[in-house]
Amino acid sequence: MGKLSPSTFVGKSRPALFFIIATCCAIGYHFAVNQWFTATSVVHFFLPLFLGSAIFFFSNHATRQKGKLQEIIRKQSEELSAAQSANAQLHLRLVDVERNSLSSRLELQTMRLKHVQSLPNSTSKFETTFHATPDPMLLADLESGLVTDVNESFLQLLDYKWQDVYNHAVSAVFSWANSNDANEFANALRTGKAVNNLQAISECKYGKNFFALVSMRSVSISGKRTVIIAVRDYSDLHAAQHEIHLYSQALEQSPAGTAILSIDGNVEYVNTRFTQITGYTAEELHGNKVPFLEELSERAAFSWKTLLATPEWRDDIFATRKDNTKRWLSLSVSQVLEHEVLSRYVLILEDITDKKEQERRIQHMAMHDGLTGVANRRQFKMQLAHSIELQNRSQVPFSLVFIDLNKFKEINDSRGHDFGDEILKKVAKRLKHILREVDLVARPGGDEFLLLLSGVHSLEDLQATLMRIAYHIARQIDFHDSTTTRMTASMGVSICPEHGTNADDLLSKADHAMYACKRTANTPFVIWNPSIDMGEKAS
């Protein structure tokens, strides 16, 4: 262990000294008064002793805290010294880097310094402002058209060095987006006329093009006519404008009619196809409601409240054009959100009239006889099933009539198929003419017809209808070649629900009743009854 210095010893022993001094004072006092065992003497003895002890402990605690604080200060001093040392080393490295780059920049700075020094002192403020401005600018001599100076912003924009542009022709720096701007700039460069926002295309050092707006003013610097050319990069704006133009062209040439509506439903824009579909001009629609949307709202087929609950509404509508003609349109209305807030609606129209007509024709062909235009077997079976369901639900009776034209095969064979086809078409036309809209005429094939007579409640009414049918079939048939013929028919009838509620049973009973009619002379129809032999047909 090292030796303690007197000051260190005193510092560490100061609490003990206070305690010893206090005790000695107490003992001396008691010797002086010669009172050892009285109550007062005891108090006087222990009071100094207690105070000395308290001072001892307090001083000891303060000494320890001071030692800890000194230790913390020592460690922080060591860390600070280390940081200062590292900082000094970093500074030395930066100085080396700066020193290495200084030589490469010295030539450029020297050239620029010589250029500035060649100018009179009256232009120093202009030079300072010119080079400090954040806007890309260059100076050119009006007579020679050569660049006399450029600022840092211009060099950064083109990624050039000062010597790459200095003393070069201005015409080599810019190319022009159109011939009008090129001619206007060339004329301004000759005359010093001010120009604004000419569209130029400039090429960076590494081949990348950017679009710029060029403005020019003529000034006098040191007695020389000089032009100040300011350049503003609008590459991003040009790209956005090009994209908007592309989308606009696509929208304008779209085969679908498109309209942009405000949140109130007023038209803000329509393309050409929209005006062609609706018959209204853009001027007539702009600022107004779309007419057929108002019609839909009146019929409760469409409402703006619907669009608040769903982002898109779509339907096929039968709308009225401006000229009052009707067209089938496929319509969709969608929301346009900006920052998740409804701002507009987009309405898209397609004219589907031809498509609907084609679908109707296909549906008609699927459900109708190609020769006569009446219902075919498929539609008849569907309607028969519906009639049976209606009778079961609402007790609406109906009759099924099976018609066969007598001796049609002989006429068809002797006069030809075209003649036979004309007979079938004329008979079908007569049947459709004499029956009601609720009744159905069908041709399952050959010379046979099927009828569904709905709501015939009495046998008398049914017989009267059958007699009227037989009469009109037997009427003389006239042809275009002035020839005539007459036809008769055999009819078999089954009644629902009297004869059953099964489609096949009703058809079978009507078929057998028709053959029973053929076997009976001078009888235009037979209503099925149990006496008819279901196993026998006409030979």
Short mmCIF file of C-alpha atoms in Angstrom, two decimals, residues 228-433:
data_model
loop_
_atom_site.label_atom_id
_atom_site.label_comp_id
_atom_site.label_asym_id
_atom_site.label_seq_id
_atom_site.Cartn_x
_atom_site.Cartn_y
_atom_site.Cartn_z
CA ILE A 228 -30.32 36.08 -70.24
CA ILE A 229 -31.86 32.68 -70.88
CA ALA A 230 -33.83 31.10 -68.03
CA VAL A 231 -34.63 27.40 -68.17
CA ARG A 232 -37.33 25.59 -66.23
CA ASP A 233 -37.39 21.79 -66.21
CA TYR A 234 -40.90 20.55 -66.85
CA SER A 235 -40.14 16.91 -67.70
CA ASP A 236 -42.51 15.62 -65.03
CA LEU A 237 -45.21 18.03 -66.13
CA HIS A 238 -44.67 17.08 -69.79
CA ALA A 239 -44.92 13.38 -68.92
CA ALA A 240 -48.13 14.02 -66.98
CA GLN A 241 -49.55 16.10 -69.84
CA HIS A 242 -48.63 13.40 -72.34
CA GLU A 243 -50.29 10.77 -70.18
CA ILE A 244 -53.41 12.91 -69.76
CA HIS A 245 -53.51 13.52 -73.54
CA LEU A 246 -53.16 9.78 -74.17
CA TYR A 247 -55.96 8.95 -71.76
CA SER A 248 -58.10 11.75 -73.19
CA GLN A 249 -57.65 10.42 -76.74
CA ALA A 250 -58.43 6.89 -75.61
CA LEU A 251 -61.53 8.14 -73.79
CA GLU A 252 -62.67 10.26 -76.73
CA GLN A 253 -62.23 7.38 -79.19
CA SER A 254 -63.69 4.73 -76.91
CA PRO A 255 -66.49 2.63 -78.46
CA ALA A 256 -68.42 3.05 -75.20
CA GLY A 257 -70.23 6.27 -74.39
CA THR A 258 -68.66 7.90 -71.33
CA ALA A 259 -69.85 10.78 -69.18
CA ILE A 260 -68.39 12.36 -66.05
CA LEU A 261 -71.01 13.65 -63.62
CA SER A 262 -70.76 15.85 -60.57
CA ILE A 263 -71.95 14.48 -57.23
CA ASP A 264 -75.25 16.27 -57.96
CA GLY A 265 -75.64 14.28 -61.19
CA ASN A 266 -74.91 17.17 -63.57
CA VAL A 267 -72.88 16.43 -66.70
CA GLU A 268 -69.31 17.75 -66.70
CA TYR A 269 -67.94 15.83 -69.71
CA VAL A 270 -69.21 13.49 -72.44
CA ASN A 271 -67.26 11.84 -75.23
CA THR A 272 -68.32 11.67 -78.86
CA ARG A 273 -69.78 8.17 -78.58
CA PHE A 274 -72.06 9.27 -75.74
CA THR A 275 -73.58 11.99 -77.92
CA GLN A 276 -74.04 9.50 -80.78
CA ILE A 277 -75.86 7.02 -78.54
CA THR A 278 -78.17 9.53 -76.85
CA GLY A 279 -78.68 11.95 -79.75
CA TYR A 280 -77.89 14.95 -77.53
CA THR A 281 -74.98 17.30 -78.22
CA ALA A 282 -72.28 17.94 -75.64
CA GLU A 283 -73.55 21.52 -75.22
CA GLU A 284 -77.08 20.31 -74.52
CA LEU A 285 -75.88 17.86 -71.88
CA HIS A 286 -73.21 19.97 -70.15
CA GLY A 287 -74.39 21.23 -66.77
CA ASN A 288 -77.69 19.32 -67.00
CA LYS A 289 -79.03 15.96 -65.84
CA VAL A 290 -78.85 12.90 -68.09
CA PRO A 291 -82.46 12.59 -69.36
CA PHE A 292 -82.87 8.83 -69.19
CA LEU A 293 -81.43 8.72 -65.64
CA GLU A 294 -84.28 10.99 -64.60
CA GLU A 295 -86.73 8.58 -66.26
CA LEU A 296 -85.19 5.67 -64.36
CA SER A 297 -85.48 7.60 -61.08
CA GLU A 298 -89.17 8.21 -61.73
CA ARG A 299 -89.71 4.47 -62.28
CA ALA A 300 -87.69 3.69 -59.10
CA ALA A 301 -85.32 1.59 -61.20
CA PHE A 302 -82.40 3.81 -60.21
CA SER A 303 -81.59 6.26 -57.42
CA TRP A 304 -78.54 8.24 -56.36
CA LYS A 305 -78.99 6.86 -52.85
CA THR A 306 -78.30 3.40 -54.28
CA LEU A 307 -74.83 4.56 -55.35
CA LEU A 308 -74.02 5.69 -51.83
CA ALA A 309 -74.41 2.11 -50.62
CA THR A 310 -72.62 0.40 -53.53
CA PRO A 311 -69.63 1.57 -55.61
CA GLU A 312 -71.28 0.59 -58.92
CA TRP A 313 -74.78 0.25 -60.35
CA ARG A 314 -75.29 -1.70 -63.58
CA ASP A 315 -78.34 -2.69 -65.62
CA ASP A 316 -79.75 -2.98 -69.15
CA ILE A 317 -82.32 -0.26 -69.83
CA PHE A 318 -84.74 0.55 -72.65
CA ALA A 319 -84.09 4.29 -72.99
CA THR A 320 -85.49 7.09 -75.14
CA ARG A 321 -83.15 9.06 -77.40
CA LYS A 322 -83.57 12.74 -78.18
CA ASP A 323 -85.49 11.83 -81.39
CA ASN A 324 -87.91 9.70 -79.26
CA THR A 325 -86.63 6.41 -80.67
CA LYS A 326 -86.09 3.59 -78.20
CA ARG A 327 -82.76 1.83 -77.78
CA TRP A 328 -81.47 -0.89 -75.49
CA LEU A 329 -78.52 0.41 -73.48
CA SER A 330 -76.10 -1.29 -71.11
CA LEU A 331 -75.63 1.29 -68.35
CA SER A 332 -73.16 1.41 -65.47
CA VAL A 333 -72.62 4.23 -62.98
CA SER A 334 -69.53 4.13 -60.75
CA GLN A 335 -68.13 6.26 -57.96
CA VAL A 336 -64.94 8.31 -58.33
CA LEU A 337 -63.11 8.78 -55.03
CA GLU A 338 -60.45 11.37 -54.27
CA HIS A 339 -58.64 10.79 -50.98
CA GLU A 340 -61.42 8.31 -50.10
CA VAL A 341 -64.07 11.02 -50.55
CA LEU A 342 -66.74 10.86 -53.27
CA SER A 343 -66.00 13.54 -55.87
CA ARG A 344 -67.73 12.47 -59.12
CA TYR A 345 -69.52 9.68 -60.96
CA VAL A 346 -68.51 7.96 -64.19
CA LEU A 347 -71.36 6.83 -66.45
CA ILE A 348 -70.64 4.31 -69.22
CA LEU A 349 -73.12 3.47 -71.99
CA GLU A 350 -73.14 0.80 -74.65
CA ASP A 351 -75.83 0.49 -77.32
CA ILE A 352 -76.88 -3.17 -77.17
CA THR A 353 -80.00 -2.89 -79.33
CA ASP A 354 -78.56 -5.15 -82.03
CA LYS A 355 -77.41 -7.62 -79.41
CA LYS A 356 -80.85 -7.65 -77.80
CA GLU A 357 -82.48 -8.12 -81.20
CA GLN A 358 -80.15 -11.01 -81.98
CA GLU A 359 -80.93 -12.59 -78.62
CA ARG A 360 -84.63 -12.13 -79.32
CA ARG A 361 -84.28 -13.79 -82.71
CA ILE A 362 -82.34 -16.69 -81.24
CA GLN A 363 -84.90 -17.04 -78.47
CA HIS A 364 -87.71 -16.88 -81.03
CA MET A 365 -86.04 -19.54 -83.17
CA ALA A 366 -85.60 -21.76 -80.13
CA MET A 367 -89.26 -21.43 -79.16
CA HIS A 368 -91.07 -21.10 -82.50
CA ASP A 369 -91.65 -23.10 -85.65
CA GLY A 370 -89.41 -21.89 -88.46
CA LEU A 371 -92.02 -22.32 -91.20
CA THR A 372 -95.24 -20.96 -89.70
CA GLY A 373 -93.91 -18.73 -86.87
CA VAL A 374 -96.20 -20.30 -84.26
CA ALA A 375 -94.90 -21.98 -81.10
CA ASN A 376 -92.91 -25.19 -81.49
CA ARG A 377 -93.15 -28.40 -79.44
CA ARG A 378 -90.67 -27.08 -76.81
CA GLN A 379 -92.66 -23.93 -76.10
CA PHE A 380 -95.91 -25.88 -76.11
CA LYS A 381 -94.66 -28.27 -73.43
CA MET A 382 -93.45 -25.37 -71.30
CA GLN A 383 -96.81 -23.59 -71.61
CA LEU A 384 -98.68 -26.84 -70.92
CA ALA A 385 -96.74 -27.33 -67.70
CA HIS A 386 -97.49 -23.74 -66.72
CA SER A 387 -101.21 -24.19 -67.45
CA ILE A 388 -101.33 -27.33 -65.30
CA GLU A 389 -99.59 -25.46 -62.46
CA LEU A 390 -102.02 -22.55 -62.81
CA GLN A 391 -105.00 -24.93 -62.72
CA ASN A 392 -103.69 -26.64 -59.59
CA ARG A 393 -103.08 -23.29 -57.88
CA SER A 394 -106.01 -21.18 -59.10
CA GLN A 395 -108.47 -23.72 -60.58
CA VAL A 396 -108.27 -22.25 -64.09
CA PRO A 397 -109.39 -25.01 -66.49
CA PHE A 398 -108.06 -25.39 -70.03
CA SER A 399 -108.51 -27.60 -73.06
CA LEU A 400 -105.86 -29.27 -75.18
CA VAL A 401 -106.75 -29.62 -78.89
CA PHE A 402 -104.84 -31.95 -81.24
CA ILE A 403 -105.40 -31.02 -84.94
CA ASP A 404 -104.45 -33.08 -87.98
CA LEU A 405 -105.09 -31.83 -91.54
CA ASN A 406 -106.97 -34.42 -93.58
CA LYS A 407 -105.42 -35.68 -96.85
CA PHE A 408 -102.53 -33.23 -96.54
CA LYS A 409 -99.99 -35.85 -97.61
CA GLU A 410 -101.76 -36.44 -100.92
CA ILE A 411 -101.86 -32.70 -101.68
CA ASN A 412 -98.24 -32.25 -100.65
CA ASP A 413 -97.11 -35.13 -102.86
CA SER A 414 -99.17 -34.09 -105.87
CA ARG A 415 -98.70 -30.29 -105.76
CA GLY A 416 -95.22 -30.17 -104.25
CA HIS A 417 -93.70 -29.24 -100.90
CA ASP A 418 -93.81 -25.49 -101.56
CA PHE A 419 -97.57 -25.77 -102.08
CA GLY A 420 -97.89 -27.81 -98.89
CA ASP A 421 -95.81 -25.27 -96.94
CA GLU A 422 -98.11 -22.46 -98.08
CA ILE A 423 -101.14 -24.42 -96.81
CA LEU A 424 -99.48 -24.89 -93.39
CA LYS A 425 -98.60 -21.17 -93.14
CA LYS A 426 -102.12 -20.06 -94.09
CA VAL A 427 -103.78 -22.49 -91.64
CA ALA A 428 -101.44 -21.32 -88.84
CA LYS A 429 -102.25 -17.70 -89.63
CA ARG A 430 -106.00 -18.40 -89.49
CA LEU A 431 -105.66 -20.19 -86.14
CA LYS A 432 -103.70 -17.30 -84.60
CA HIS A 433 -106.27 -14.83 -85.95
#
